[in-house]
Tab-separated table of C-alpha atoms in Angstrom:
chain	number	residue	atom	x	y	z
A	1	UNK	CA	0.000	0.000	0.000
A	2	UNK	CA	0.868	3.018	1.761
A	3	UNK	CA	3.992	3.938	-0.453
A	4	UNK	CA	3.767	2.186	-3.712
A	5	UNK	CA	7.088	1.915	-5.916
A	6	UNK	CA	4.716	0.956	-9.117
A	7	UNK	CA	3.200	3.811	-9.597
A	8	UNK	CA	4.444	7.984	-8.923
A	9	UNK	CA	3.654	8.528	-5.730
A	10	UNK	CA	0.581	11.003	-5.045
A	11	UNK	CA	1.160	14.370	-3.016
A	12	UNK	CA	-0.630	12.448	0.342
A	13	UNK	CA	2.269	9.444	-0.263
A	14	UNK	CA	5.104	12.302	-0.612
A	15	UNK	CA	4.233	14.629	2.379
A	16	UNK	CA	3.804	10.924	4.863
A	17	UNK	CA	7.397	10.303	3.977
A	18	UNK	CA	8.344	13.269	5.504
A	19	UNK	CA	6.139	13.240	8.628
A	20	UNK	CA	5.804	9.748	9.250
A	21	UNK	CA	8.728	6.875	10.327
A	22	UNK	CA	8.271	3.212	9.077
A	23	UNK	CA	6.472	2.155	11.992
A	24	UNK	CA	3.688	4.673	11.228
A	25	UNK	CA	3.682	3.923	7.356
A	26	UNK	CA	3.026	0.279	8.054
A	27	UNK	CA	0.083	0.903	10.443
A	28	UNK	CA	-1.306	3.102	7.934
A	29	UNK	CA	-1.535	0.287	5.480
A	30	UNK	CA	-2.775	-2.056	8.087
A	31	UNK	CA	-5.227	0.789	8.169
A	32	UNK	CA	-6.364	1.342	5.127
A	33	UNK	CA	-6.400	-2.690	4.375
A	34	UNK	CA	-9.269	-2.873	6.930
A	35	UNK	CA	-10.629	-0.079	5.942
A	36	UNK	CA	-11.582	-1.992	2.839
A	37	UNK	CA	-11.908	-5.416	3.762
A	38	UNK	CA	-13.762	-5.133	7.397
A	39	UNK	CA	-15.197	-1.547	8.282
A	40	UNK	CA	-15.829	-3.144	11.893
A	41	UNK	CA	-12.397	-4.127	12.297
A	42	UNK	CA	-10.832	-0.607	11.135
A	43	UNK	CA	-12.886	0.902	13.100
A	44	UNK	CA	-12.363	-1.071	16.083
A	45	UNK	CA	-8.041	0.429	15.605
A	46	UNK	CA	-9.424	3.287	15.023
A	47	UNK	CA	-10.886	3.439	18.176
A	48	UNK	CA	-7.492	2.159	19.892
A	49	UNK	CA	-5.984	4.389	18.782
A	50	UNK	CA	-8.193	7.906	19.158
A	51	UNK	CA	-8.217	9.826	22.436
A	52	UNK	CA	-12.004	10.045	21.821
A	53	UNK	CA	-15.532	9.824	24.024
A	54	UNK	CA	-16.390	7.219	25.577
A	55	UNK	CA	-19.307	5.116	25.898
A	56	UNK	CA	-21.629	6.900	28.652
A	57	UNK	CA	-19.584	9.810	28.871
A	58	UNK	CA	-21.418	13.195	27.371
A	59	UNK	CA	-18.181	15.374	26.421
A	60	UNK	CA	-15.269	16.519	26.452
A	61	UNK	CA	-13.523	19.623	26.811
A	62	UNK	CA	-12.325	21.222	24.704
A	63	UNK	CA	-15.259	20.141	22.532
A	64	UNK	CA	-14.058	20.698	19.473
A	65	UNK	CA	-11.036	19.080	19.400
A	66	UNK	CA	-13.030	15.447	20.616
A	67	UNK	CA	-15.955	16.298	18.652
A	68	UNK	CA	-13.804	16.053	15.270
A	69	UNK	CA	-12.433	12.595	16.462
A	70	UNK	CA	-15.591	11.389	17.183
A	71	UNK	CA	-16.849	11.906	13.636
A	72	UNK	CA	-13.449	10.446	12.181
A	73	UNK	CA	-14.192	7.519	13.791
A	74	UNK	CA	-17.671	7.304	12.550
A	75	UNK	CA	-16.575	8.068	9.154
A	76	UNK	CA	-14.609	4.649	9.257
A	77	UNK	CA	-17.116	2.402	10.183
A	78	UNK	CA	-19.402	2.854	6.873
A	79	UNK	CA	-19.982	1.088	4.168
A	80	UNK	CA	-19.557	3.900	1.865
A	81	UNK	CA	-15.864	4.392	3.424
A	82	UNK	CA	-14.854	4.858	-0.370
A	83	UNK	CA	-17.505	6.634	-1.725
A	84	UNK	CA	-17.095	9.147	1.660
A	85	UNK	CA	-13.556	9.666	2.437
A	86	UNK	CA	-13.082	13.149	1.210
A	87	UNK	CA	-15.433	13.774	4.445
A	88	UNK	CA	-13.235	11.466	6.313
A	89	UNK	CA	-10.086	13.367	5.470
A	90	UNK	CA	-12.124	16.780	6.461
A	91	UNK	CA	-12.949	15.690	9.762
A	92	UNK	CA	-9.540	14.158	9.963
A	93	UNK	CA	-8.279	17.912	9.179
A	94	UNK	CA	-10.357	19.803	11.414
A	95	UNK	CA	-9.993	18.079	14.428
A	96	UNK	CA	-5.999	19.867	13.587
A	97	UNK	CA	-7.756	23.213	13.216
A	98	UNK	CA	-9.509	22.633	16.437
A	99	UNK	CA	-6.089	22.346	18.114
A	100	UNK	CA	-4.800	25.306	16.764
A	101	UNK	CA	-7.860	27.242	17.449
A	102	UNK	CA	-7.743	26.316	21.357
A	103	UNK	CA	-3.976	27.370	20.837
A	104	UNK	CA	-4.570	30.779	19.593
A	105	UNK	CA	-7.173	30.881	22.864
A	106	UNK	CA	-9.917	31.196	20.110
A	107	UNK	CA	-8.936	33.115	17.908
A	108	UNK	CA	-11.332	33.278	14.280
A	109	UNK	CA	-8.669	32.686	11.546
A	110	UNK	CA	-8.458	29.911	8.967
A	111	UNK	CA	-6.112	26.966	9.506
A	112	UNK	CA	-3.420	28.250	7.431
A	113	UNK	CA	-3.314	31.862	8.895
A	114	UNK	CA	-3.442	30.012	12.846
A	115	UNK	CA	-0.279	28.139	12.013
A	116	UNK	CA	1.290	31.622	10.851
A	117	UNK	CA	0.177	33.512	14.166
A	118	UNK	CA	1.357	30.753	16.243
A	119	UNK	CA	4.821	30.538	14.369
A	120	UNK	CA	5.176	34.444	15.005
A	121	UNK	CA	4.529	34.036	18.473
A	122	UNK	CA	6.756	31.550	19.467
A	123	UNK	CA	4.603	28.757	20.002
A	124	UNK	CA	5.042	26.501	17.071
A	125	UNK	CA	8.404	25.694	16.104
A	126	UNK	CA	9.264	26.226	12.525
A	127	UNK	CA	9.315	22.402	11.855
A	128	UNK	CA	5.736	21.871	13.022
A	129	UNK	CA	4.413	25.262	11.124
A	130	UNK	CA	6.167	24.091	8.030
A	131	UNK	CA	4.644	20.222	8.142
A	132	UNK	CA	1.309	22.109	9.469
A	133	UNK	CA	1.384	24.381	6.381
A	134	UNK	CA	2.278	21.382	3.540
A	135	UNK	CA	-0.458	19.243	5.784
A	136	UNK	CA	-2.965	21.926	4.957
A	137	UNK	CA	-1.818	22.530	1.243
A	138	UNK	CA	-2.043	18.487	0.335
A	139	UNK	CA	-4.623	17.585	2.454
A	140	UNK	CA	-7.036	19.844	4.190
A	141	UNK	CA	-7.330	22.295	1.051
A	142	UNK	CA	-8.303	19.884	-1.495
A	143	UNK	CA	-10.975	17.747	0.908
A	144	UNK	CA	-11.920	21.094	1.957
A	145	UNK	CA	-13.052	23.068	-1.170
A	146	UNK	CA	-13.837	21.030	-4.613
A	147	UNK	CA	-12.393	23.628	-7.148
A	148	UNK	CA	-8.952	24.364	-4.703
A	149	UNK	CA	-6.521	23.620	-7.594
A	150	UNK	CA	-6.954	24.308	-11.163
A	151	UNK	CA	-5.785	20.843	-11.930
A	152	UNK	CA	-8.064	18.901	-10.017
A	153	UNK	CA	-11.519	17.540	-11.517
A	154	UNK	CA	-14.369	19.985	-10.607
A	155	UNK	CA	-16.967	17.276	-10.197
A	156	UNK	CA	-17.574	15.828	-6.805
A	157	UNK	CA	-17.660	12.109	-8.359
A	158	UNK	CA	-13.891	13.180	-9.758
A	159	UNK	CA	-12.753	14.596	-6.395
A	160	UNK	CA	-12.537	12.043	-4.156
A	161	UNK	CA	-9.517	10.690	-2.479
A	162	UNK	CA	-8.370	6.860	-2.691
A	163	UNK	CA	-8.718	4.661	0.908
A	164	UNK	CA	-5.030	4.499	0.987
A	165	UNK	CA	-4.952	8.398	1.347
A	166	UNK	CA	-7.313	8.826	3.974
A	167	UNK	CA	-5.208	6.166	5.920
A	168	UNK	CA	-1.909	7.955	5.766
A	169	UNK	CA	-3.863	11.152	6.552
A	170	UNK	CA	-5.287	10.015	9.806
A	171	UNK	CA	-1.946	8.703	10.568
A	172	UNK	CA	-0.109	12.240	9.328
A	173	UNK	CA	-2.974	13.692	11.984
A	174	UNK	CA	-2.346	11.585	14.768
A	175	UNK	CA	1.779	12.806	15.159
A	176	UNK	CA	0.886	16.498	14.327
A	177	UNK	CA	-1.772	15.973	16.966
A	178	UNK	CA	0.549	14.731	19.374
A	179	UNK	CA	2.891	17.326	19.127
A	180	UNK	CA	-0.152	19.823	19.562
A	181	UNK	CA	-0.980	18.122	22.651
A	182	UNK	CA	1.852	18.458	24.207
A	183	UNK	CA	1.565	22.565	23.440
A	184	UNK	CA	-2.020	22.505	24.397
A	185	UNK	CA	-1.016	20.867	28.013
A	186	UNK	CA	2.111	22.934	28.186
A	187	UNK	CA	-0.119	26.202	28.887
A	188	UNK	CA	-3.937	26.093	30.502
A	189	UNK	CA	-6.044	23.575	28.381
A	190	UNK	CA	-6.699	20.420	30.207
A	191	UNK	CA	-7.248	17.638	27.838
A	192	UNK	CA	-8.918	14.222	29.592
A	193	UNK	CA	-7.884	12.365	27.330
A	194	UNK	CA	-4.278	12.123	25.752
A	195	UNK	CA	-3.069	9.915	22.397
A	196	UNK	CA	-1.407	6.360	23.391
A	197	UNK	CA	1.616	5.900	22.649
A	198	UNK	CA	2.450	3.329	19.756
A	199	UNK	CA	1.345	0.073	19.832
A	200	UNK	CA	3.325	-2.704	17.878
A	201	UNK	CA	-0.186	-4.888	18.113
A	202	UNK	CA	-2.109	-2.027	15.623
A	203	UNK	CA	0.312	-3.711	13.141
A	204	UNK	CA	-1.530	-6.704	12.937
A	205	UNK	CA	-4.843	-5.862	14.352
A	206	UNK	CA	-7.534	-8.109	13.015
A	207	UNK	CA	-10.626	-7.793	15.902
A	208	UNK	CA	-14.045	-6.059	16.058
A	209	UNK	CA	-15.706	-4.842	19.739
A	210	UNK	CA	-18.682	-3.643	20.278
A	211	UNK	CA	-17.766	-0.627	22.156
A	212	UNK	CA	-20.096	1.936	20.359
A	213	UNK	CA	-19.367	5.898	20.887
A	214	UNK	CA	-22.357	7.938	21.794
A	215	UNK	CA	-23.977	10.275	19.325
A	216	UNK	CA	-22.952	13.729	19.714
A	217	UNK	CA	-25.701	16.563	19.350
């Protein structure tokens, strides 16, 4: 998957080199393979490997930031995974936003223009604004707005994004996440629920649970 030597890789394949190690590569194939074959079973890593609500609990603060997660998760569970993962990758993408918004302590500026701000104040390094910024600019933009590039098929049957892409993208998410996290618990923002730390078992995970999220109004 992830990284295929047959074929050019796509902008989504180029940037994951750059963010991601091997580790995180392979897990996002192990992703995406489930993601095809068993909907239940992806989304049963998925929800390994989210910080996300759990069952019986209402919410979490900061909302946003969970909220997003929530809805990633529940993207990955459909059917229609293929025919849907543009939204996938959105969510995927804003639940980043979200994290820079409770950064900038709320502050009503597009994704791209946060990660500026924050770089100018000090509290993104220029490694994280830079993989922040090519994040946005191969991922978020495109999912985000059909007719983003001049090159790109205007029709919303022509604009989606393969399963392998989505993969690496929630993967490319998680360690930007991280990293915003850490920032996030640095200053005020309490966050009840953290990322785990790797697992070598996500490698090879092939199990469903039943352990439903609640719906989110």
């Amino acid at each position: 998957m992830a990284i295929s030597k047959a074929t050019a890789p796509t902008e989504i394949e180029i940037l994951a080199k750059k963010i991601l190690d091997e580790e995180e590569i392979k897990l996002a194939s192990r992703l995406s393979t489930l993601m095809k074959i068993s909907p239940s079973k992806a989304s049963s890593l998925m929800r390994d490997i989210l910080p996300v609500y759990h069952k019986n609990l209402v919410t979490h603060e900061p909302r946003m930031i969970y909220r997003y997660l929530y809805y990633v998760e529940d993207y990955s569970r459909g059917a229609q995974l293929r025919r849907l993962t543009r939204f996938f990758i959105h969510m995927v993408c804003g639940h980043l936003e979200a994290c820079l918004y409770e950064l900038a302590k709320g502050k009503q500026l597009p994704y791209g223009p946060l990660v500026y701000k924050l770089l100018k104040k000090g509290v993104l390094s220029q490694q994280l604004a830079d993989q922040l910024l090519e994040f946005n600019n191969v991922v978020y933009i495109p999912a985000k707005h059909f007719v983003a590039r001049e090159n790109l098929p205007r029709k919303i049957n022509k604009r989606t994004f393969a399963v392998e892409d989505g993969a690496l993208a929630f993967i490319m998410m998680r360690k930007l996440s991280m990293q915003l996290f850490k920032l996030l618990k640095s200053g005020v923002t309490t966050l009840p629920e953290d990322w785990k730390p790797f697992k070598k078992e996500w490698l090879v995970w092939d199990r469903e649970d039943n352990n439903d999220f609640i719906i989110i109004e």
